[in-house]
PDB file of N, CA and C in Angstrom:
ATOM      1  N   UNK A 113       1.067  -1.164   0.351  1.00 47.00           N
ATOM      2  CA  UNK A 113       0.453   0.068  -0.148  1.00 47.00           C
ATOM      3  C   UNK A 113       0.812   1.270   0.047  1.00 47.00           C
ATOM      4  N   UNK A 114       1.763   1.453   0.800  1.00 50.00           N
ATOM      5  CA  UNK A 114       2.474   2.257   1.044  1.00 50.00           C
ATOM      6  C   UNK A 114       3.842   2.921  -0.178  1.00 50.00           C
ATOM      7  N   UNK A 115       4.134   1.603  -0.828  1.00 50.00           N
ATOM      8  CA  UNK A 115       4.463   1.979  -1.845  1.00 50.00           C
ATOM      9  C   UNK A 115       3.910   2.504  -3.426  1.00 50.00           C
ATOM     10  N   UNK A 116       2.769   1.811  -3.269  1.00 52.00           N
ATOM     11  CA  UNK A 116       1.816   2.458  -4.219  1.00 52.00           C
ATOM     12  C   UNK A 116       1.425   4.031  -3.875  1.00 52.00           C
ATOM     13  N   UNK A 117       1.159   3.970  -3.179  1.00 48.00           N
ATOM     14  CA  UNK A 117       1.404   5.916  -2.568  1.00 48.00           C
ATOM     15  C   UNK A 117       2.585   6.588  -2.713  1.00 48.00           C
ATOM     16  N   UNK A 118       3.584   5.754  -2.448  1.00 47.00           N
ATOM     17  CA  UNK A 118       5.051   6.881  -3.263  1.00 47.00           C
ATOM     18  C   UNK A 118       5.174   6.486  -4.311  1.00 47.00           C
ATOM     19  N   UNK A 119       4.628   5.200  -4.924  1.00 48.00           N
ATOM     20  CA  UNK A 119       5.203   5.753  -6.762  1.00 48.00           C
ATOM     21  C   UNK A 119       4.054   6.746  -7.466  1.00 48.00           C
ATOM     22  N   UNK A 120       2.254   6.846  -6.996  1.00 42.00           N
ATOM     23  CA  UNK A 120       1.644   7.566  -7.439  1.00 42.00           C
ATOM     24  C   UNK A 120       2.077   9.097  -6.816  1.00 42.00           C
ATOM     25  N   UNK A 121       2.700   9.130  -5.860  1.00 45.00           N
ATOM     26  CA  UNK A 121       3.201  10.878  -5.799  1.00 45.00           C
ATOM     27  C   UNK A 121       3.996  11.300  -6.586  1.00 45.00           C
ATOM     28  N   UNK A 122       5.438   9.587  -7.007  1.00 39.00           N
ATOM     29  CA  UNK A 122       6.580  10.168  -8.153  1.00 39.00           C
ATOM     30  C   UNK A 122       6.207  10.612  -9.059  1.00 39.00           C
ATOM     31  N   UNK A 123       4.971   9.701  -9.473  1.00 40.00           N
ATOM     32  CA  UNK A 123       4.669   9.779 -11.085  1.00 40.00           C
ATOM     33  C   UNK A 123       3.940  11.510 -11.342  1.00 40.00           C
ATOM     34  N   UNK A 124       2.904  11.443 -10.086  1.00 43.00           N
ATOM     35  CA  UNK A 124       2.619  13.180  -9.924  1.00 43.00           C
ATOM     36  C   UNK A 124       3.323  14.167 -10.163  1.00 43.00           C
ATOM     37  N   UNK A 125       4.228  13.785  -9.604  1.00 45.00           N
ATOM     38  CA  UNK A 125       5.587  15.045  -9.450  1.00 45.00           C
ATOM     39  C   UNK A 125       6.429  14.926 -10.728  1.00 45.00           C
ATOM     40  N   UNK A 126       6.376  13.613 -11.569  1.00 41.00           N
ATOM     41  CA  UNK A 126       6.920  13.669 -12.852  1.00 41.00           C
ATOM     42  C   UNK A 126       6.403  14.960 -13.890  1.00 41.00           C
ATOM     43  N   UNK A 127       5.367  14.273 -13.621  1.00 48.00           N
ATOM     44  CA  UNK A 127       4.057  14.875 -14.838  1.00 48.00           C
ATOM     45  C   UNK A 127       4.044  16.030 -14.430  1.00 48.00           C
ATOM     46  N   UNK A 128       3.859  16.940 -12.903  1.00 51.00           N
ATOM     47  CA  UNK A 128       3.951  18.289 -13.350  1.00 51.00           C
ATOM     48  C   UNK A 128       5.198  18.932 -13.839  1.00 51.00           C
ATOM     49  N   UNK A 129       6.233  18.266 -13.858  1.00 51.00           N
ATOM     50  CA  UNK A 129       7.438  18.546 -14.117  1.00 51.00           C
ATOM     51  C   UNK A 129       7.873  18.457 -15.543  1.00 51.00           C
ATOM     52  N   UNK A 130       7.385  17.340 -16.125  1.00 56.00           N
ATOM     53  CA  UNK A 130       7.423  17.418 -17.884  1.00 56.00           C
ATOM     54  C   UNK A 130       6.092  18.403 -18.038  1.00 56.00           C
ATOM     55  N   UNK A 131       5.076  18.670 -17.369  1.00 68.00           N
ATOM     56  CA  UNK A 131       4.492  20.299 -18.130  1.00 68.00           C
ATOM     57  C   UNK A 131       4.978  21.124 -18.123  1.00 68.00           C
ATOM     58  N   UNK A 132       6.030  21.179 -17.011  1.00 72.00           N
ATOM     59  CA  UNK A 132       6.610  22.534 -17.340  1.00 72.00           C
ATOM     60  C   UNK A 132       7.811  22.904 -18.388  1.00 72.00           C
ATOM     61  N   UNK A 133       7.791  21.651 -19.152  1.00 73.00           N
ATOM     62  CA  UNK A 133       9.028  21.926 -19.893  1.00 73.00           C
ATOM     63  C   UNK A 133       8.261  22.170 -21.655  1.00 73.00           C
ATOM     64  N   UNK A 134       7.271  21.007 -21.390  1.00 79.00           N
ATOM     65  CA  UNK A 134       6.395  21.565 -22.161  1.00 79.00           C
ATOM     66  C   UNK A 134       6.248  23.214 -22.670  1.00 79.00           C
ATOM     67  N   UNK A 135       5.591  23.728 -21.766  1.00 83.00           N
ATOM     68  CA  UNK A 135       5.491  24.787 -21.694  1.00 83.00           C
ATOM     69  C   UNK A 135       6.204  25.767 -21.626  1.00 83.00           C
ATOM     70  N   UNK A 136       7.407  25.446 -21.569  1.00 84.00           N
ATOM     71  CA  UNK A 136       8.592  26.729 -21.823  1.00 84.00           C
ATOM     72  C   UNK A 136       8.735  26.262 -23.473  1.00 84.00           C
ATOM     73  N   UNK A 137       8.715  24.983 -23.848  1.00 86.00           N
ATOM     74  CA  UNK A 137       8.713  24.984 -25.767  1.00 86.00           C
ATOM     75  C   UNK A 137       7.673  25.219 -26.080  1.00 86.00           C
ATOM     76  N   UNK A 138       6.639  25.161 -25.795  1.00 89.00           N
ATOM     77  CA  UNK A 138       6.283  25.979 -26.316  1.00 89.00           C
ATOM     78  C   UNK A 138       5.650  27.659 -26.597  1.00 89.00           C
ATOM     79  N   UNK A 139       5.928  27.705 -25.082  1.00 90.00           N
ATOM     80  CA  UNK A 139       5.439  29.426 -24.815  1.00 90.00           C
ATOM     81  C   UNK A 139       6.894  30.067 -26.036  1.00 90.00           C
ATOM     82  N   UNK A 140       8.282  29.218 -25.841  1.00 90.00           N
ATOM     83  CA  UNK A 140       9.512  29.650 -26.880  1.00 90.00           C
ATOM     84  C   UNK A 140       8.694  30.051 -27.860  1.00 90.00           C
ATOM     85  N   UNK A 141       8.418  28.909 -28.670  1.00 89.00           N
ATOM     86  CA  UNK A 141       8.006  28.759 -30.405  1.00 89.00           C
ATOM     87  C   UNK A 141       6.555  29.703 -30.654  1.00 89.00           C
ATOM     88  N   UNK A 142       6.005  30.113 -30.228  1.00 93.00           N
ATOM     89  CA  UNK A 142       5.360  31.042 -29.733  1.00 93.00           C
ATOM     90  C   UNK A 142       5.150  32.595 -29.938  1.00 93.00           C
ATOM     91  N   UNK A 143       6.604  32.447 -28.900  1.00 91.00           N
ATOM     92  CA  UNK A 143       6.935  33.689 -29.143  1.00 91.00           C
ATOM     93  C   UNK A 143       7.768  34.072 -30.158  1.00 91.00           C
ATOM     94  N   UNK A 144       8.353  33.179 -30.398  1.00 91.00           N
ATOM     95  CA  UNK A 144       9.178  33.426 -32.199  1.00 91.00           C
ATOM     96  C   UNK A 144       8.043  33.493 -33.247  1.00 91.00           C
ATOM     97  N   UNK A 145       6.611  33.208 -32.621  1.00 94.00           N
ATOM     98  CA  UNK A 145       6.136  33.448 -34.493  1.00 94.00           C
ATOM     99  C   UNK A 145       5.994  32.300 -35.353  1.00 94.00           C
ATOM    100  N   UNK A 146       6.504  31.066 -34.925  1.00 93.00           N
ATOM    101  CA  UNK A 146       6.466  29.912 -35.593  1.00 93.00           C
ATOM    102  C   UNK A 146       5.158  28.856 -35.081  1.00 93.00           C
ATOM    103  N   UNK A 147       4.976  27.804 -35.836  1.00 95.00           N
ATOM    104  CA  UNK A 147       4.048  26.991 -36.106  1.00 95.00           C
ATOM    105  C   UNK A 147       4.955  25.961 -35.381  1.00 95.00           C
ATOM    106  N   UNK A 148       4.486  24.974 -35.421  1.00 94.00           N
ATOM    107  CA  UNK A 148       5.209  23.893 -35.176  1.00 94.00           C
ATOM    108  C   UNK A 148       5.510  22.630 -36.338  1.00 94.00           C
ATOM    109  N   UNK A 149       4.747  23.211 -37.387  1.00 96.00           N
ATOM    110  CA  UNK A 149       5.458  22.395 -39.198  1.00 96.00           C
ATOM    111  C   UNK A 149       6.834  23.981 -39.401  1.00 96.00           C
ATOM    112  N   UNK A 150       6.866  24.908 -39.127  1.00 94.00           N
ATOM    113  CA  UNK A 150       8.029  25.570 -38.892  1.00 94.00           C
ATOM    114  C   UNK A 150       9.085  25.103 -38.759  1.00 94.00           C
ATOM    115  N   UNK A 151       8.758  25.397 -37.227  1.00 92.00           N
ATOM    116  CA  UNK A 151      10.164  24.548 -36.746  1.00 92.00           C
ATOM    117  C   UNK A 151      11.023  22.885 -36.249  1.00 92.00           C
ATOM    118  N   UNK A 152       9.494  22.119 -37.103  1.00 93.00           N
ATOM    119  CA  UNK A 152      10.294  20.645 -37.663  1.00 93.00           C
ATOM    120  C   UNK A 152      10.869  21.126 -39.196  1.00 93.00           C
ATOM    121  N   UNK A 153      10.541  21.545 -39.948  1.00 93.00           N
ATOM    122  CA  UNK A 153      11.303  21.936 -41.017  1.00 93.00           C
ATOM    123  C   UNK A 153      12.863  22.055 -40.856  1.00 93.00           C
ATOM    124  N   UNK A 154      12.838  24.061 -39.847  1.00 90.00           N
ATOM    125  CA  UNK A 154      14.562  23.851 -39.409  1.00 90.00           C
ATOM    126  C   UNK A 154      14.976  23.049 -38.721  1.00 90.00           C
ATOM    127  N   UNK A 155      14.446  21.592 -37.928  1.00 89.00           N
ATOM    128  CA  UNK A 155      14.902  21.011 -37.687  1.00 89.00           C
ATOM    129  C   UNK A 155      15.377  19.499 -38.298  1.00 89.00           C
ATOM    130  N   UNK A 156      14.562  19.548 -39.517  1.00 91.00           N
ATOM    131  CA  UNK A 156      14.986  18.688 -40.530  1.00 91.00           C
ATOM    132  C   UNK A 156      14.302  17.577 -40.238  1.00 91.00           C
ATOM    133  N   UNK A 157      12.704  17.501 -39.601  1.00 90.00           N
ATOM    134  CA  UNK A 157      12.428  16.204 -38.700  1.00 90.00           C
ATOM    135  C   UNK A 157      10.607  16.394 -39.369  1.00 90.00           C
ATOM    136  N   UNK A 158      10.009  15.216 -38.876  1.00 92.00           N
ATOM    137  CA  UNK A 158       8.722  15.347 -39.323  1.00 92.00           C
ATOM    138  C   UNK A 158       7.914  16.230 -38.638  1.00 92.00           C
ATOM    139  N   UNK A 159       7.100  16.724 -38.878  1.00 93.00           N
ATOM    140  CA  UNK A 159       6.307  17.830 -37.570  1.00 93.00           C
ATOM    141  C   UNK A 159       5.516  16.740 -36.253  1.00 93.00           C
ATOM    142  N   UNK A 160       5.120  15.836 -37.266  1.00 91.00           N
ATOM    143  CA  UNK A 160       4.496  14.512 -35.944  1.00 91.00           C
ATOM    144  C   UNK A 160       5.977  14.606 -34.898  1.00 91.00           C
ATOM    145  N   UNK A 161       7.600  14.303 -35.312  1.00 89.00           N
ATOM    146  CA  UNK A 161       8.322  14.153 -34.144  1.00 89.00           C
ATOM    147  C   UNK A 161       7.885  15.502 -33.306  1.00 89.00           C
ATOM    148  N   UNK A 162       8.198  16.595 -33.959  1.00 89.00           N
ATOM    149  CA  UNK A 162       8.410  17.690 -33.268  1.00 89.00           C
ATOM    150  C   UNK A 162       7.092  17.693 -32.067  1.00 89.00           C
ATOM    151  N   UNK A 163       5.862  17.753 -32.651  1.00 89.00           N
ATOM    152  CA  UNK A 163       4.777  17.866 -31.628  1.00 89.00           C
ATOM    153  C   UNK A 163       5.108  16.272 -30.192  1.00 89.00           C
ATOM    154  N   UNK A 164       5.717  15.348 -30.583  1.00 84.00           N
ATOM    155  CA  UNK A 164       5.792  14.704 -29.849  1.00 84.00           C
ATOM    156  C   UNK A 164       7.294  15.219 -28.873  1.00 84.00           C
ATOM    157  N   UNK A 165       7.967  15.903 -29.644  1.00 83.00           N
ATOM    158  CA  UNK A 165       8.894  16.740 -28.435  1.00 83.00           C
ATOM    159  C   UNK A 165       7.856  17.647 -27.462  1.00 83.00           C
ATOM    160  N   UNK A 166       6.911  18.302 -27.777  1.00 83.00           N
ATOM    161  CA  UNK A 166       6.645  19.726 -27.867  1.00 83.00           C
ATOM    162  C   UNK A 166       6.031  19.396 -26.477  1.00 83.00           C
ATOM    163  N   UNK A 167       5.054  17.725 -26.822  1.00 80.00           N
ATOM    164  CA  UNK A 167       4.269  16.767 -25.413  1.00 80.00           C
ATOM    165  C   UNK A 167       4.965  16.587 -24.515  1.00 80.00           C
ATOM    166  N   UNK A 168       6.424  16.537 -24.488  1.00 72.00           N
ATOM    167  CA  UNK A 168       6.963  15.622 -23.915  1.00 72.00           C
ATOM    168  C   UNK A 168       7.213  14.104 -24.610  1.00 72.00           C
ATOM    169  N   UNK A 169       7.023  13.970 -25.091  1.00 63.00           N
ATOM    170  CA  UNK A 169       7.202  12.507 -25.280  1.00 63.00           C
ATOM    171  C   UNK A 169       8.303  11.838 -26.131  1.00 63.00           C
ATOM    172  N   UNK A 170       9.109  12.709 -26.434  1.00 63.00           N
ATOM    173  CA  UNK A 170      10.226  12.508 -26.621  1.00 63.00           C
ATOM    174  C   UNK A 170      11.428  13.415 -25.622  1.00 63.00           C
ATOM    175  N   UNK A 171      12.266  13.291 -25.858  1.00 68.00           N
ATOM    176  CA  UNK A 171      13.489  14.352 -25.532  1.00 68.00           C
ATOM    177  C   UNK A 171      14.338  15.071 -26.347  1.00 68.00           C
ATOM    178  N   UNK A 172      14.364  14.067 -27.587  1.00 67.00           N
ATOM    179  CA  UNK A 172      15.702  14.618 -29.002  1.00 67.00           C
ATOM    180  C   UNK A 172      16.605  14.973 -28.284  1.00 67.00           C
ATOM    181  N   UNK A 173      17.687  14.769 -29.674  1.00 74.00           N
ATOM    182  CA  UNK A 173      18.721  15.108 -28.926  1.00 74.00           C
ATOM    183  C   UNK A 173      19.708  16.334 -28.907  1.00 74.00           C
ATOM    184  N   UNK A 174      20.919  16.804 -28.559  1.00 74.00           N
ATOM    185  CA  UNK A 174      21.120  17.647 -28.370  1.00 74.00           C
ATOM    186  C   UNK A 174      21.553  18.603 -29.431  1.00 74.00           C
ATOM    187  N   UNK A 175      22.295  18.127 -30.876  1.00 80.00           N
ATOM    188  CA  UNK A 175      21.992  18.922 -31.584  1.00 80.00           C
ATOM    189  C   UNK A 175      20.432  19.676 -31.873  1.00 80.00           C
ATOM    190  N   UNK A 176      19.460  18.800 -31.614  1.00 84.00           N
ATOM    191  CA  UNK A 176      17.677  19.162 -32.037  1.00 84.00           C
ATOM    192  C   UNK A 176      17.948  20.973 -30.465  1.00 84.00           C
ATOM    193  N   UNK A 177      18.152  19.995 -29.335  1.00 83.00           N
ATOM    194  CA  UNK A 177      18.391  21.439 -28.289  1.00 83.00           C
ATOM    195  C   UNK A 177      19.035  22.406 -28.604  1.00 83.00           C
ATOM    196  N   UNK A 178      20.249  22.351 -29.703  1.00 85.00           N
ATOM    197  CA  UNK A 178      20.742  23.389 -29.213  1.00 85.00           C
ATOM    198  C   UNK A 178      20.309  24.676 -30.981  1.00 85.00           C
ATOM    199  N   UNK A 179      19.958  23.644 -31.827  1.00 86.00           N
ATOM    200  CA  UNK A 179      18.811  24.382 -33.251  1.00 86.00           C
ATOM    201  C   UNK A 179      17.497  24.827 -32.486  1.00 86.00           C
ATOM    202  N   UNK A 180      16.902  24.504 -31.489  1.00 87.00           N
ATOM    203  CA  UNK A 180      15.815  25.241 -30.356  1.00 87.00           C
ATOM    204  C   UNK A 180      16.365  26.122 -30.254  1.00 87.00           C
ATOM    205  N   UNK A 181      18.160  26.253 -29.665  1.00 87.00           N
ATOM    206  CA  UNK A 181      18.228  27.343 -28.232  1.00 87.00           C
ATOM    207  C   UNK A 181      18.186  28.528 -29.480  1.00 87.00           C
ATOM    208  N   UNK A 182      18.988  28.133 -30.836  1.00 89.00           N
ATOM    209  CA  UNK A 182      19.525  29.188 -31.926  1.00 89.00           C
ATOM    210  C   UNK A 182      18.096  29.795 -32.569  1.00 89.00           C
ATOM    211  N   UNK A 183      16.877  29.168 -32.775  1.00 88.00           N
ATOM    212  CA  UNK A 183      15.331  29.306 -33.085  1.00 88.00           C
ATOM    213  C   UNK A 183      15.033  30.335 -32.376  1.00 88.00           C
ATOM    214  N   UNK A 184      15.004  30.481 -31.032  1.00 89.00           N
ATOM    215  CA  UNK A 184      14.023  30.316 -30.176  1.00 89.00           C
ATOM    216  C   UNK A 184      14.232  32.112 -29.137  1.00 89.00           C
ATOM    217  N   UNK A 185      15.724  31.980 -29.712  1.00 90.00           N
ATOM    218  CA  UNK A 185      16.206  32.518 -28.661  1.00 90.00           C
ATOM    219  C   UNK A 185      16.458  32.665 -27.206  1.00 90.00           C
ATOM    220  N   UNK A 186      16.254  31.181 -26.878  1.00 87.00           N
ATOM    221  CA  UNK A 186      16.142  30.908 -25.432  1.00 87.00           C
ATOM    222  C   UNK A 186      17.473  29.819 -25.162  1.00 87.00           C
ATOM    223  N   UNK A 187      17.930  29.629 -24.204  1.00 86.00           N
ATOM    224  CA  UNK A 187      18.933  28.926 -23.952  1.00 86.00           C
ATOM    225  C   UNK A 187      18.466  27.685 -23.646  1.00 86.00           C
ATOM    226  N   UNK A 188      18.941  26.600 -24.214  1.00 82.00           N
ATOM    227  CA  UNK A 188      18.013  25.237 -23.757  1.00 82.00           C
ATOM    228  C   UNK A 188      17.811  24.721 -22.548  1.00 82.00           C
ATOM    229  N   UNK A 189      18.186  25.334 -21.513  1.00 81.00           N
ATOM    230  CA  UNK A 189      18.379  24.810 -19.986  1.00 81.00           C
ATOM    231  C   UNK A 189      17.007  25.299 -19.813  1.00 81.00           C
ATOM    232  N   UNK A 190      16.801  26.766 -20.101  1.00 82.00           N
ATOM    233  CA  UNK A 190      15.546  27.257 -19.975  1.00 82.00           C
ATOM    234  C   UNK A 190      14.534  26.327 -21.067  1.00 82.00           C
ATOM    235  N   UNK A 191      14.437  26.090 -21.345  1.00 81.00           N
ATOM    236  CA  UNK A 191      13.573  25.025 -22.327  1.00 81.00           C
ATOM    237  C   UNK A 191      13.134  23.535 -22.231  1.00 81.00           C
ATOM    238  N   UNK A 192      14.507  23.763 -21.308  1.00 75.00           N
ATOM    239  CA  UNK A 192      13.993  22.000 -20.851  1.00 75.00           C
ATOM    240  C   UNK A 192      14.173  22.444 -19.056  1.00 75.00           C
ATOM    241  N   UNK A 193      14.058  23.478 -18.363  1.00 72.00           N
ATOM    242  CA  UNK A 193      13.897  23.507 -17.480  1.00 72.00           C
ATOM    243  C   UNK A 193      12.856  22.346 -16.658  1.00 72.00           C
ATOM    244  N   UNK A 194      13.224  22.140 -15.542  1.00 53.00           N
ATOM    245  CA  UNK A 194      11.826  21.718 -14.898  1.00 53.00           C
ATOM    246  C   UNK A 194      11.887  22.456 -13.649  1.00 53.00           C
ATOM    247  N   UNK A 195      10.505  22.450 -12.902  1.00 49.00           N
ATOM    248  CA  UNK A 195      10.178  23.112 -11.914  1.00 49.00           C
ATOM    249  C   UNK A 195      10.932  22.637 -11.073  1.00 49.00           C
ATOM    250  N   UNK A 196      11.993  23.362  -9.697  1.00 50.00           N
ATOM    251  CA  UNK A 196      11.953  22.762  -8.708  1.00 50.00           C
ATOM    252  C   UNK A 196      11.189  22.663  -7.375  1.00 50.00           C
ATOM    253  N   UNK A 197       9.890  22.734  -7.999  1.00 47.00           N
ATOM    254  CA  UNK A 197       8.984  22.639  -6.716  1.00 47.00           C
ATOM    255  C   UNK A 197       8.889  21.296  -6.377  1.00 47.00           C
TER     256      UNK A 197
END
C-alpha cells in the first residue's frame, strides 16, 4: 500500500515537471512566431516528431536542442527547465 502511494506521488511530481518543460518549449515557439511545422522544417524532422517533443513524449538530441535554442533565442536549459517545486 505504502509503495503504491509513493509511486503515485512520484508519477504526479514527474508529470508536473514534464508539464513545465512542455510549457516552456511551446511558449518559446509561440513567442518566436513559429508553427510546429515551421520548427520541424528548421530541425529537419517530421512535424509529428516535433509534436512529440513539445508534448514531452520524446527528449530529442543535443543537436536538436541547440537548434531550438538558436531558433527561439532561449537557452536550452531554460527550454528544458523542470520546476524545482
